[in-house]
Every structure is written in structure tokens, then in C-alpha cells.
GROMACS .gro file of C-alpha atoms in nm:
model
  419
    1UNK     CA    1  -2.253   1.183  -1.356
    2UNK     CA    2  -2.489   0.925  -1.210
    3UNK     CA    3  -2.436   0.880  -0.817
    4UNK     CA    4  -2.508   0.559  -0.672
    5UNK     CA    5  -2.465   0.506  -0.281
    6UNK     CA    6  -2.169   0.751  -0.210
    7UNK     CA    7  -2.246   0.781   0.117
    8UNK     CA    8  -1.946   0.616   0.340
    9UNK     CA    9  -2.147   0.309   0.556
   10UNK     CA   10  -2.474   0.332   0.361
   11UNK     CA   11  -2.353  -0.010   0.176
   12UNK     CA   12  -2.337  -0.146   0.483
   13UNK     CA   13  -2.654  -0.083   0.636
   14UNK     CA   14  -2.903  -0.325   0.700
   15UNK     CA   15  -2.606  -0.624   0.669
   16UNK     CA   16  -2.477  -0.922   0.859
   17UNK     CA   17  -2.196  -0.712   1.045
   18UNK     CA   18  -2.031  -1.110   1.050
   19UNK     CA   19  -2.029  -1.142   0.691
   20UNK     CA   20  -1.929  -0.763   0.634
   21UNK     CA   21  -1.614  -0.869   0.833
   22UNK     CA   22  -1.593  -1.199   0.640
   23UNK     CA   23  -1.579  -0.985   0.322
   24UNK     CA   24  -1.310  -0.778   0.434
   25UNK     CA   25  -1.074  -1.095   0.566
   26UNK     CA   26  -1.138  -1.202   0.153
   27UNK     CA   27  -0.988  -0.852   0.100
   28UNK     CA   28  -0.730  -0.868   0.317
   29UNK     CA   29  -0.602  -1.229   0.202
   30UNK     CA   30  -0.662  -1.062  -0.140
   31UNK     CA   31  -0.396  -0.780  -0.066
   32UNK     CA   32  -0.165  -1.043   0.120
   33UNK     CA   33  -0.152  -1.235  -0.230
   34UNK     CA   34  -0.103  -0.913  -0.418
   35UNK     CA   35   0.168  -0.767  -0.201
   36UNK     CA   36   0.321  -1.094  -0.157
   37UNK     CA   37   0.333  -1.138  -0.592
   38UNK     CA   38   0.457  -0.796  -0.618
   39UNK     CA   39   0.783  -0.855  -0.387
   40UNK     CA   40   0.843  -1.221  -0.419
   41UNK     CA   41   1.126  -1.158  -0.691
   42UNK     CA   42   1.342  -0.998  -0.450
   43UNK     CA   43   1.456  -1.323  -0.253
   44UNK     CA   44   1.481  -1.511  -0.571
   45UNK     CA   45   1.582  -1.338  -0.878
   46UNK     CA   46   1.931  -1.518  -0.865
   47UNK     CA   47   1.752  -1.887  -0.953
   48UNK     CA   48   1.512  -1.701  -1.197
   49UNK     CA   49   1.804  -1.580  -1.374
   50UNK     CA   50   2.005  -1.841  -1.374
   51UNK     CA   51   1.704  -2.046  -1.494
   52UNK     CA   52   1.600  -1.833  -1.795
   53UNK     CA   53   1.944  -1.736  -1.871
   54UNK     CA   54   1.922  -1.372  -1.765
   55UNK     CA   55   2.118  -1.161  -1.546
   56UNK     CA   56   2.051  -1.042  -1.172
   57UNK     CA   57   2.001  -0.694  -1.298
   58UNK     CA   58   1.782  -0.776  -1.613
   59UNK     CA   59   1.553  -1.035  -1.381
   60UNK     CA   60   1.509  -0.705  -1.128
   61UNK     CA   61   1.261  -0.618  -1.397
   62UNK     CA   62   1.016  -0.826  -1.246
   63UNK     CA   63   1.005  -0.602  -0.942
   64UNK     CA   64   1.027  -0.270  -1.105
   65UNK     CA   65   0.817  -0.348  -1.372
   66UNK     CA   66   0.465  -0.407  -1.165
   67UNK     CA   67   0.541  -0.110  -0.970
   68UNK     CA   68   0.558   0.102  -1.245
   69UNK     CA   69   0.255  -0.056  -1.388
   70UNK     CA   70   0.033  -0.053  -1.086
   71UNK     CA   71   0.072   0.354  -1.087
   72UNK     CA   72  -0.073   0.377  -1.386
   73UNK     CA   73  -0.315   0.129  -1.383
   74UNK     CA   74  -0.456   0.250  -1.084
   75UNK     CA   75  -0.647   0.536  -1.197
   76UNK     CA   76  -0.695   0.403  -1.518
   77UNK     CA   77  -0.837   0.082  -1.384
   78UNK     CA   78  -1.109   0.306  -1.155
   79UNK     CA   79  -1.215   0.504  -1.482
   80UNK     CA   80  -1.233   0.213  -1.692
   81UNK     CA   81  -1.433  -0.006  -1.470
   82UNK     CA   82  -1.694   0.272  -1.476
   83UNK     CA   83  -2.040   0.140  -1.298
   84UNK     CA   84  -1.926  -0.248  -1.302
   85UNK     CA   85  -2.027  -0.433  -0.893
   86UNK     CA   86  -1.691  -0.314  -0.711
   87UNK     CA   87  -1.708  -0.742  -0.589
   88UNK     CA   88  -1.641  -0.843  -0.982
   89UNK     CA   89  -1.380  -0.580  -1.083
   90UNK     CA   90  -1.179  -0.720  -0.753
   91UNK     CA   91  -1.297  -1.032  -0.843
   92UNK     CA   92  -1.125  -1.001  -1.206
   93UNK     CA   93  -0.828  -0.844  -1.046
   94UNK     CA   94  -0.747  -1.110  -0.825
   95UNK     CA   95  -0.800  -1.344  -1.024
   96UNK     CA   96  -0.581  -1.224  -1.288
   97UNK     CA   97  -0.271  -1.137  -1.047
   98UNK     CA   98  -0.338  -1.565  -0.969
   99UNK     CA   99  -0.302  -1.688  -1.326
  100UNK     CA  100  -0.023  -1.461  -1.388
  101UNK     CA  101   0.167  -1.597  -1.137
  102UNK     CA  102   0.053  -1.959  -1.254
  103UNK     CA  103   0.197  -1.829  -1.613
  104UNK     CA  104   0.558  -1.760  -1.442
  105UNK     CA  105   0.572  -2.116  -1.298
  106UNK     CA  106   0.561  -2.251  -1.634
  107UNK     CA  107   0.711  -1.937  -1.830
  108UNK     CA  108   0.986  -2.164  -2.046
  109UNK     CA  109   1.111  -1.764  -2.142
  110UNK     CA  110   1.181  -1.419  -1.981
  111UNK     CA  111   0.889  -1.232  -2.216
  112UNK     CA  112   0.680  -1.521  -2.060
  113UNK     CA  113   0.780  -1.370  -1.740
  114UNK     CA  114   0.792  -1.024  -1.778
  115UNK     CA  115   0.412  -0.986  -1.963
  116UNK     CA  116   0.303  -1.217  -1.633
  117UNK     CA  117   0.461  -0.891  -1.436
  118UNK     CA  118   0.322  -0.641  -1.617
  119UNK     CA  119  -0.029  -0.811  -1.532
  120UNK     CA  120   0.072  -0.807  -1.207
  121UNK     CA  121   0.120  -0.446  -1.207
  122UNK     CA  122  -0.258  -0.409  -1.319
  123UNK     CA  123  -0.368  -0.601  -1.065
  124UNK     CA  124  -0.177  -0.460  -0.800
  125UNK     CA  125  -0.238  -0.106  -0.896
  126UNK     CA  126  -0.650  -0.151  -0.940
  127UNK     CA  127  -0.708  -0.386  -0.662
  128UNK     CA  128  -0.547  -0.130  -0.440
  129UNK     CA  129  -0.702   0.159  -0.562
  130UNK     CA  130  -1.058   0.025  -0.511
  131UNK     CA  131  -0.985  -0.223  -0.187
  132UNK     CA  132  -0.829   0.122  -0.009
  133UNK     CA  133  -1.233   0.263   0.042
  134UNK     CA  134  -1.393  -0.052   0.006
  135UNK     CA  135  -1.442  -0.068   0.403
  136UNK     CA  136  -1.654   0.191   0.395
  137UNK     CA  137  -1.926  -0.029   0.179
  138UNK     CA  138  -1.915  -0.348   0.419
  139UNK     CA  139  -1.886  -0.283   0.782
  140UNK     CA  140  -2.050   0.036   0.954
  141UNK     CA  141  -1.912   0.367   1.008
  142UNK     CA  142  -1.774   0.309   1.373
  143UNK     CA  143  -1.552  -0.041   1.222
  144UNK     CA  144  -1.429   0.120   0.909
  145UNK     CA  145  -1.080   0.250   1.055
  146UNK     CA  146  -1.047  -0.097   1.210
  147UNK     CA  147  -1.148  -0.247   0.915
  148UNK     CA  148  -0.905  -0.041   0.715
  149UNK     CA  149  -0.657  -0.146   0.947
  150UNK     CA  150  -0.690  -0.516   0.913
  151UNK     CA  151  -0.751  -0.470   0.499
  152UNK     CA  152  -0.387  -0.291   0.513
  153UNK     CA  153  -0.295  -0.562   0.769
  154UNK     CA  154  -0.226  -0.759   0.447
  155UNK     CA  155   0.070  -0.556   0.322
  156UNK     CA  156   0.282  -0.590   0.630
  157UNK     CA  157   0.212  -0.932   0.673
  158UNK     CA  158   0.317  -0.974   0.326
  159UNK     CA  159   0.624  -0.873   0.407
  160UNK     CA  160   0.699  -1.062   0.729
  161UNK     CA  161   0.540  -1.380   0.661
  162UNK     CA  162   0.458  -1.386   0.286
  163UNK     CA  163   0.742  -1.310   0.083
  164UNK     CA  164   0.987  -1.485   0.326
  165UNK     CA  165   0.817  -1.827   0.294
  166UNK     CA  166   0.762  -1.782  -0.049
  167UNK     CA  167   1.156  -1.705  -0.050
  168UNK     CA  168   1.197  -2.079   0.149
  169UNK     CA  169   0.966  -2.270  -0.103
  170UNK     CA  170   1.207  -2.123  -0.340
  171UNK     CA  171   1.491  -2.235  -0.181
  172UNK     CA  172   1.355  -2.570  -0.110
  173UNK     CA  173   1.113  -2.670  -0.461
  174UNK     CA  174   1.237  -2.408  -0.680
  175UNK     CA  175   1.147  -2.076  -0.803
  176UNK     CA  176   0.851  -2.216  -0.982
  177UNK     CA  177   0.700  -2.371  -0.735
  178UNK     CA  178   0.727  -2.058  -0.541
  179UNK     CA  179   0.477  -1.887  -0.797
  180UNK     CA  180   0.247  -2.190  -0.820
  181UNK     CA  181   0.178  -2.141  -0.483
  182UNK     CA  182   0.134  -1.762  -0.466
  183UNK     CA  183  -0.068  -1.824  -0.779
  184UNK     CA  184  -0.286  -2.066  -0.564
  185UNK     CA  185  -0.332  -1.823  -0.294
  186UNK     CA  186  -0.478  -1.552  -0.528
  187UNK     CA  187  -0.702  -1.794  -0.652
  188UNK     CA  188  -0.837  -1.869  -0.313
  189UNK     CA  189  -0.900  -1.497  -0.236
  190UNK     CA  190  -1.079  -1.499  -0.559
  191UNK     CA  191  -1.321  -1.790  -0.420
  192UNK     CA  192  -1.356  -1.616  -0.100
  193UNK     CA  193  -1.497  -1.269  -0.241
  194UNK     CA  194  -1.658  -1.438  -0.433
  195UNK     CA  195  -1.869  -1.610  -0.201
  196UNK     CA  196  -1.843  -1.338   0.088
  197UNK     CA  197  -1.894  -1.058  -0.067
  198UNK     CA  198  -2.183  -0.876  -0.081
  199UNK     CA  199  -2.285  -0.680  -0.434
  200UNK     CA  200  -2.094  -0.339  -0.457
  201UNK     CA  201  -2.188  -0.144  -0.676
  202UNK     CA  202  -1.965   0.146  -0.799
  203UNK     CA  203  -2.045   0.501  -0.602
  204UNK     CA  204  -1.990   0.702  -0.846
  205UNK     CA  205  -1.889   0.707  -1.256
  206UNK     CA  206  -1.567   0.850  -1.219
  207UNK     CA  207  -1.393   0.995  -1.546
  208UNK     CA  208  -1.067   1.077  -1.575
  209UNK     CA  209  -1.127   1.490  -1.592
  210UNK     CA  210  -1.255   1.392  -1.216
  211UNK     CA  211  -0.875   1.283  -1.120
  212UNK     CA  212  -0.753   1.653  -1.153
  213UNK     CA  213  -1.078   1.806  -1.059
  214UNK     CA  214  -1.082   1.594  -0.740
  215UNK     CA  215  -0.734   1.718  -0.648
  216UNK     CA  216  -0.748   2.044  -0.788
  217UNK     CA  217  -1.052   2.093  -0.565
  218UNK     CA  218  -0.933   1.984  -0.268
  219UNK     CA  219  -0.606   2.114  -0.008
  220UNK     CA  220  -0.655   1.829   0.207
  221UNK     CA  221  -0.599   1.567  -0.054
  222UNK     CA  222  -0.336   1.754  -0.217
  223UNK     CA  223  -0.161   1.767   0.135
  224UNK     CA  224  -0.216   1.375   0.139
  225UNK     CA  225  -0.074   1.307  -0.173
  226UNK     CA  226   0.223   1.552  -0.116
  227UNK     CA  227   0.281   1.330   0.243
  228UNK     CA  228   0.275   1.012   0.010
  229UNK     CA  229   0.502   1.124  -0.152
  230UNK     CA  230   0.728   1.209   0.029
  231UNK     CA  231   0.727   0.947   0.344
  232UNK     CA  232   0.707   0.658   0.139
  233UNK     CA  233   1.030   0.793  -0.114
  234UNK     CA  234   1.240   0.858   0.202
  235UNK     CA  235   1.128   0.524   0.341
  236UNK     CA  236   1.246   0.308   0.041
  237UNK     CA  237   1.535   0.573  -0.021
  238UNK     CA  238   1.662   0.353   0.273
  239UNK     CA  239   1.527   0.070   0.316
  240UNK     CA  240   1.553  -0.082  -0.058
  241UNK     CA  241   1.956  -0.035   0.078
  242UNK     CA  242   1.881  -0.186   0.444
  243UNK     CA  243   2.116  -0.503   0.384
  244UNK     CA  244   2.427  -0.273   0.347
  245UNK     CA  245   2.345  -0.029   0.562
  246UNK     CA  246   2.286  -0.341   0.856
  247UNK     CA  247   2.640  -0.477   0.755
  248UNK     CA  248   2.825  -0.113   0.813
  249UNK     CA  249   2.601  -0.082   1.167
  250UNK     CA  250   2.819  -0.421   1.255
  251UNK     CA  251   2.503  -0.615   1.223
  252UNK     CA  252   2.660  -1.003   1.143
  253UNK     CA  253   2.510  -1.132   0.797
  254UNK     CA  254   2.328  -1.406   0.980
  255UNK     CA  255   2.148  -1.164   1.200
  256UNK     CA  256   2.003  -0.941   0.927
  257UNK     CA  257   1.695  -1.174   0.846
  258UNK     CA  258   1.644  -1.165   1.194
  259UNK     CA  259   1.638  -0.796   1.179
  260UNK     CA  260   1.384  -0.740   0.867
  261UNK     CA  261   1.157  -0.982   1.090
  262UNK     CA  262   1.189  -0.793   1.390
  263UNK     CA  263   1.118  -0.492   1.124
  264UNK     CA  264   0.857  -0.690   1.006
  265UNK     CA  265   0.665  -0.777   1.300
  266UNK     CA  266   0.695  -0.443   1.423
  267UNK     CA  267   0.536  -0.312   1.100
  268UNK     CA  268   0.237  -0.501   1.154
  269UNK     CA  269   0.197  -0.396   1.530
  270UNK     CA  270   0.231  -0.057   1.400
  271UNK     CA  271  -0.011  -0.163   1.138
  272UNK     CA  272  -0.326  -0.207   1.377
  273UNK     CA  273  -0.184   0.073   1.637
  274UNK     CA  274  -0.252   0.346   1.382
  275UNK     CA  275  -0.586   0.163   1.320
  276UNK     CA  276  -0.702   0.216   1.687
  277UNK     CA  277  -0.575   0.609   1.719
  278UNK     CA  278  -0.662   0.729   1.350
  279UNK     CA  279  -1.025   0.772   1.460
  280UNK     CA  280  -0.993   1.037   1.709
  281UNK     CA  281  -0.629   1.133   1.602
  282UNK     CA  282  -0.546   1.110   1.226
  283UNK     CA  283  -0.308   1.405   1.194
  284UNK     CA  284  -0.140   1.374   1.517
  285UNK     CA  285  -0.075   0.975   1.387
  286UNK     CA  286   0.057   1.112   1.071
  287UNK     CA  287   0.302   1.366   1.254
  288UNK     CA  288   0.361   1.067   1.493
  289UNK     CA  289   0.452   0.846   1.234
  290UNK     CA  290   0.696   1.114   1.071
  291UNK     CA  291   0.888   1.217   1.374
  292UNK     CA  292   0.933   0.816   1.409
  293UNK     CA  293   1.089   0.756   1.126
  294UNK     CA  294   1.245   1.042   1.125
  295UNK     CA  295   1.439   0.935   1.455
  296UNK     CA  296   1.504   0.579   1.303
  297UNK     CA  297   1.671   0.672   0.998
  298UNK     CA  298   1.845   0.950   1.159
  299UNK     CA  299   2.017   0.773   1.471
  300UNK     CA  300   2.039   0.463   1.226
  301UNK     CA  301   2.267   0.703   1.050
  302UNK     CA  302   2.506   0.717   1.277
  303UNK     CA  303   2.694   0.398   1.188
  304UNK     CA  304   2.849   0.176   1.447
  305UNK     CA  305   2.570   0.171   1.725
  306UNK     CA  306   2.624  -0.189   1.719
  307UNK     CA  307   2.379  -0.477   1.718
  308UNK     CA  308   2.092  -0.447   1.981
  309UNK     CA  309   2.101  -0.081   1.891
  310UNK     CA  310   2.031  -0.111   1.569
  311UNK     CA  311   1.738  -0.349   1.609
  312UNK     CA  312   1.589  -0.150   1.902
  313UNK     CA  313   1.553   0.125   1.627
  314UNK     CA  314   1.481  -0.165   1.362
  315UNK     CA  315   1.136  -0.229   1.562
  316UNK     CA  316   1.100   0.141   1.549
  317UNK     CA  317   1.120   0.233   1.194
  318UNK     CA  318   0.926  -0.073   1.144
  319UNK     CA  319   0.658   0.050   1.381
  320UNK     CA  320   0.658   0.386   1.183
  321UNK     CA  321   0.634   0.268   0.853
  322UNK     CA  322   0.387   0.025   0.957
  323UNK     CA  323   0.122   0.259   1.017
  324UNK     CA  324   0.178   0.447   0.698
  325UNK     CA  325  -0.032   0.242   0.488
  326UNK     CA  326  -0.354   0.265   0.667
  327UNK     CA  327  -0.302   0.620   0.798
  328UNK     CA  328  -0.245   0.780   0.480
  329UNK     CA  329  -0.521   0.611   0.308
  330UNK     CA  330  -0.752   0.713   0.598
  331UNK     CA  331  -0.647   1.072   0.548
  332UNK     CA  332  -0.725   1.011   0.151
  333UNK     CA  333  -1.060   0.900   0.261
  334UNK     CA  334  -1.137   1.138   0.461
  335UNK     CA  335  -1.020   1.444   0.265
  336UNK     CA  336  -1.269   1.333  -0.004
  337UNK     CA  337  -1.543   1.099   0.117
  338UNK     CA  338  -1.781   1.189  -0.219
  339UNK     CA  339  -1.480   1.035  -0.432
  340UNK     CA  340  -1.324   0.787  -0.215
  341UNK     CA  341  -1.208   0.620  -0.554
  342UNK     CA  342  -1.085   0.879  -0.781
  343UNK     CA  343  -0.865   1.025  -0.506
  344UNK     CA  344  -0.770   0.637  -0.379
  345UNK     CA  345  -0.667   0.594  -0.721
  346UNK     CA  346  -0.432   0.949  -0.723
  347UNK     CA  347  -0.305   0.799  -0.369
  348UNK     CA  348  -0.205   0.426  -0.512
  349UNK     CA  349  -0.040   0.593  -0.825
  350UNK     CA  350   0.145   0.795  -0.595
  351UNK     CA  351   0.275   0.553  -0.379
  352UNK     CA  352   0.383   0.348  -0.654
  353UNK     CA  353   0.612   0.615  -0.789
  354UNK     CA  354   0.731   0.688  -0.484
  355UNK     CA  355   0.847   0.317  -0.436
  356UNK     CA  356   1.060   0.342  -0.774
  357UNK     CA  357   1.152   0.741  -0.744
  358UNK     CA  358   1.286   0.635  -0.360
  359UNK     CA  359   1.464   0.289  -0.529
  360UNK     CA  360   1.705   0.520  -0.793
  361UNK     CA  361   1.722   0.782  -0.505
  362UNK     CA  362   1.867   0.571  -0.286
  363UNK     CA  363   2.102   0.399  -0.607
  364UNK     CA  364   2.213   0.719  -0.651
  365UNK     CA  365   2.292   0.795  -0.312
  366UNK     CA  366   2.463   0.496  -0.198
  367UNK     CA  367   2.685   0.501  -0.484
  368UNK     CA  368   2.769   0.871  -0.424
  369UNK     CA  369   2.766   0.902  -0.027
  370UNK     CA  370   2.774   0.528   0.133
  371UNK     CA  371   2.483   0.364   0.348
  372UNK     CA  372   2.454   0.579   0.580
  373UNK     CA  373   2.343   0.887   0.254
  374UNK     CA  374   2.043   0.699   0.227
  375UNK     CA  375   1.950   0.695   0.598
  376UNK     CA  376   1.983   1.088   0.613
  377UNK     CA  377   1.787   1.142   0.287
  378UNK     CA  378   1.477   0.906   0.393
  379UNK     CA  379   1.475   1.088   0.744
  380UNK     CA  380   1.502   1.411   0.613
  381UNK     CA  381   1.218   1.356   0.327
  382UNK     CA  382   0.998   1.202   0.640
  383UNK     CA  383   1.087   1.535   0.874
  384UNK     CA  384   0.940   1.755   0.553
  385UNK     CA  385   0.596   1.636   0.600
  386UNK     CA  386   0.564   1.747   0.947
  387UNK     CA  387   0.483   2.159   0.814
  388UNK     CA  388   0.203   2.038   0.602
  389UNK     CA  389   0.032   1.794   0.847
  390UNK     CA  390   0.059   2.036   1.105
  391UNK     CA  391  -0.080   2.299   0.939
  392UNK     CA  392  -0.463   2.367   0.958
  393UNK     CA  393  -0.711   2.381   0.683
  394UNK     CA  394  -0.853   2.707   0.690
  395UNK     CA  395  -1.233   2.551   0.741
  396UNK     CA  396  -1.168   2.319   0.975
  397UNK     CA  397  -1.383   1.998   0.905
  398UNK     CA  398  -1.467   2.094   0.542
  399UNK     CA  399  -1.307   1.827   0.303
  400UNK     CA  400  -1.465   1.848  -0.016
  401UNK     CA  401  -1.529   1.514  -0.209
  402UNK     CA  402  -1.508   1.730  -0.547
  403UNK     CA  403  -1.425   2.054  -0.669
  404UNK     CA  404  -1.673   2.285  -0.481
  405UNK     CA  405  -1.857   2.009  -0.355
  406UNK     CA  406  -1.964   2.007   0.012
  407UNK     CA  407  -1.945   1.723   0.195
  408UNK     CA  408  -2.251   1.605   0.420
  409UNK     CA  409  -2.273   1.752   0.782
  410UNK     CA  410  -2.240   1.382   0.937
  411UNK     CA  411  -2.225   1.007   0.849
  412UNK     CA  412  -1.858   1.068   0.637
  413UNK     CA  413  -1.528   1.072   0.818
  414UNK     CA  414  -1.377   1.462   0.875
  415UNK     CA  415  -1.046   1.385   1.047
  416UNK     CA  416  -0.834   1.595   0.872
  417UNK     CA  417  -0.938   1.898   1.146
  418UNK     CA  418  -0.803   1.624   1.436
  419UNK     CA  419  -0.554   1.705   1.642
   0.00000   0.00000   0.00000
């Protein structure tokens, strides 16, 4: 296996610092348009369907069709891109995710749809998986968990600004127009890494008998993955149900917009918090971030608390769940710095299936034991990650990058021994 610059920051040495932050905005905007793709669906599949003669639940394919893509395309993605420039495989990626969406605003058919999706799902799932350690190659060591921070920045504000005014255009041009423009958007992030990025070339040749290996190899990854898991299935255990469970909390159905912005907002705040403690404190942000959503869901539970009750702890489940993007993928980082994109790749495939696994959960669960089933079940799954991140590694400040591999003394992060 031919190594090629794996050390975290050495990319970035000798650079403009201004154009290494340059590079990551491009990323950022790059994940904004992804994330925004990936959800914008959800506020419009009734026009869609009504357009192309589907149903509601047939034109849901075109949300859970990308996610179930993107975790497999993540890993296979980073093992098929092999030595290509990181800059051209994003480059590609973007680019694609644009003129799919350009496809579904002239789709005259479903399949036309539905193969632009699946695209989607590539994009999505390899942009990700490479974009997660890509700070580490453009800004120095001391910026990466800020850059991080503001690179993740682009799936909350996805959420809160993105797939909302996508929703309006919707509403106000029509669906198609809606997808025209995301379409656009990804094309301008393609422009923009284009001409901001530096070269990047690949770190390592990863293979897929590395994807086990790395994991095999490696407790503190394992333990990242299993927190993946199992914060991100309790979180959309609930929240792919949050209308419903709003409306039984006597929230009117005027105010719950408001409420998913207030989520929103407070997603993105929590977004950039995590990025300023996960330096000094990554595990005691990941317990933090459990024991937050923990309480959210689990006082949300208790139906009735009325309306400025339920969006005090609105703002706080959206300040938990904020941070989980960029804190878990620090702790992926840092449990393997010498394969930051074999074990990124594990980490987006995880996260991906944890979206759809918590989505049929919650189904299940709402059908079964009402709104507030789902609430309990996403803050017990979030309390079950506080015994592994609280318990120590047996070499503190050992994280190896591969299977028996030692990581260097200094210049990689080694947070995982942080209290």
C-alpha cells in the first residue's frame, strides 16, 4: 500500500491559511447542496406525486432511496477512487448530485426521478465520506476542529434554511423549479472547489480488506461507530415522527414550523458549540450531547407540557443533535488518524443506516405505542451510549490508524483519552 501525505495538517503546510479556509467554505456550500438534495422531497412529495401520477407513499422513495444508497456508496466510493486528487473525486461528486437534480426538473417520469435519486445517494454517500477528514489537508492542525465545525455547519443549515426555502420555491414555481435551483447550487460548489481548492491527493490506497481491518483493529473506532449508531437511530426514531408528536404536546399546527426552526437554529448553534469544546473535550461533548438528548426526548415524552415547554426543550434537542455531526466525526478522526478515510467511510455508511433503521423504528413504534413510543425509544437508545463513551481505552492516547499500527507521538489528534 503506497502512503502519500497521511499525516493530519501536512497538506496544509506551507499554504495560504485564507485560501485553505476558502476551500473549506466550497466544502461546506458543497455539503449544504448535498444535504439540502437529499431532504428536499420531504416538503414536497405531495406535488411530485400528483405530477407524475404516483402516490405519497411511492414518491417517499425519493428520500429513502439516496439514503440507502449513500451507505453503500460511501465506502465503495473511497475504495474505488483509489489514488485520484481528493479536489476531482469531490469535484465529480458534486457535480453529479447538480445534474441529477437538473434531471428531476425535467424528469417527464418517476424512473426519470428515481435513477436521479439513486445518483444522489452516490453523491451524498462519497462526498461525505471524503469531505468528513478533508480539513485536516487544508487548514493547520490548531483550525481543523473549527474547520470541521463549519464543513458540518452545512448539514444543519440545510435543514433550517435549505430545505425550507427550497420547500417555498416549491410552493410558489413548482416542484421543478425547486430542483433547478438546488441543481444550480451544486453546480456553483462545483465552480468554487474547483477554483479554491488546492490539489489533494489521496493519503492512502485504501482497499476494501482495509474497511474491516481498520475496525477490527481499532476499540476506539468501533466505540464510534457503535455511538453512531445508536444516537443518530434514537434521534430519527423521533424526530422523522416530530409533527405528531408536536400536535399531541398541544403544539397548534401553525406553530410547528416555527418549532423545527427554533429546532433548527438551535442545531446549528449547537453545531459550532461542539466545534469550540471538541478540542480539549471530545468525550465529555459526546456524553454531553447524549445526556441532552436524552433529557429532550424524555421530558418531551411526557405529553401535554404545553407550548413554550415544548419549544424550550425543542431548542434543546436541537442543540444536542446539532453537535452530533461534527463530534462524532471528530472522534472517527481521531480514533484513526492513519485512515481518516476508510474509517470516515465505515462512519457515513453507518449513519446512513441509522437514518432508515431509526425511520421503520419509529413506523413501527408509533403505530404500536403512539407519539410519545418514539420519544422514549430515541432517549433511551441516546442514554445507551453514555457506558461506552465513558469508558476508558485501556492505553490511554493510543488510537491506532490500522490494525497494529501505531499512531505518531504528535502532529495527529488523540482525543479519545479526553475527559
Amino acid at each position: 500500500m503506497t502512503t502519500v501525505d497521511h499525516t493530519p495538517g501536512t497538506a496544509a503546510a506551507g499554504r495560504s491559511p485564507l485560501r485553505g479556509w476558502l476551500a473549506v467554505l466550497a466544502v461546506a456550500l458543497g455539503i449544504f447542496s448535498l444535504m439540502t438534495s437529499e431532504l428536499l422531497p420531504v416538503g414536497l412529495l405531495t406535488p411530485i406525486g400528483s405530477d407524475l401520477d404516483v402516490s405519497e407513499g411511492t414518491a417517499g422513495l425519493m428520500v429513502t432511496v439516496p439514503g440507502l444508497v449513500a451507505a453503500v456508496s460511501a465506502p465503495l466510493v473511497t475504495v474505488a477512487t483509489g489514488r485520484v486528487d481528493r479536489r476531482v473525486v469531490l469535484a465529480v461528486l458534486i457535480g453529479t448530485v447538480g445534474a441529477a437534480n437538473l434531471a428531476s426538473a425535467f424528469a417527464t417520469g418517476f424512473t426519470v426521478v428515481l435513477i436521479a435519486r439513486f445518483l444522489i445517494g452516490v453523491g451524498v454517500g462519497g462526498f461525505w465520506s471524503l469531505a468528513g477528514g478533508i480539513a485536516l489537508r487544508l487548514v493547520p492542525e490548531r483550525h481543523v476542529p473549527h474547520a470541521t465545525a463549519v464543513i458540518f455547519g452545512g448539514v444543519e443549515t440545510a435543514s433550517v434554511l435549505g430545505v425550507p426555502t427550497g420547500t417555498f420555491i416549491g410552493d410558489l414555481s413548482g416542484w421543478r423549479t425547486a430542483f433547478a435551483v438546488v441543481g444550480l447550487l451544486g453546480l456553483a460548489a462545483l465552480v468554487l472547489m474547483v477554483c479554491l481548492m488546492p490539489r489533494v491527493p489521496a493519503a492512502r490506497t485504501v482497499t476494501f480488506a482495509d474497511l474491516p481491518e481498520v475496525l477490527r483493529g481499532n476499540a476506539g473506532l468501533r466505540t464510534g461507530i457503535a455511538v453512531t449508531f445508536l444516537v443518530v437511530t434514537g434521534h430519527f426514531t423521533a424526530y422523522t415522527f416530530v409533527r405528531p408528536v408536536l400536535r399531541e404536546d398541544g403544539v397548534d399546527g401553525g406553530m410547528v414550523g416555527v418549532m423545527l426552526l427554533a429546532f433548527g437554529i438551535a442545531g446549528i448553534c449547537g453545531n459550532f458549540v461542539a466545534g469550540a469544546l471538541i478540542a480539549r473535550r471530545l468525550r465529555a461533548t459526546v456524553a454531553g450531547l447524549s445526556l441532552v438528548l436524552t433529557a429532550a426526548m424524555g421530558v418531551l415524552a411526557v405529553t401535554g407540557t404545553g407550548a413554550v415547554t415544548t419549544g424550550a426543550l425543542m431548542v434543546l434537542w436541537g442543540l444536542g443533535y446539532g453537535a452530533v455531526p461534527v463530534t462524532l466525526q471528530s472522534w472517527i478522526l481521531d480514533a484513526a488518524p492513519r485512515a481518516t478515510e476508510a474509517a470516515s467511510s465505515l462512519y457515513v455508511s453507518a449513519f446512513n443506516l441509522s437514518i432508515a433503521l431509526g425511520a421503520l423504528l419509529g413506523g413501527a413504534a408509533v403505530e404500536s405505542a403512539g407519539a410519545a413510543g418514539v420519544l422514549w425509544i430515541g432517549a433511551l437508545l441516546a442514554l445507551l451510549t453514555l457506558p461506552l463513551v465513558l469508558r476508558r481505552p485501556r492505553r490511554p492516547g493510543v488510537a491506532a490508524g490500522r490494525a497494529g499500527e501505531e499512531p505518531k507521538a504528535s502532529g495527529t489528534p488523540s482525543g479519545l483519552d479526553r475527559s
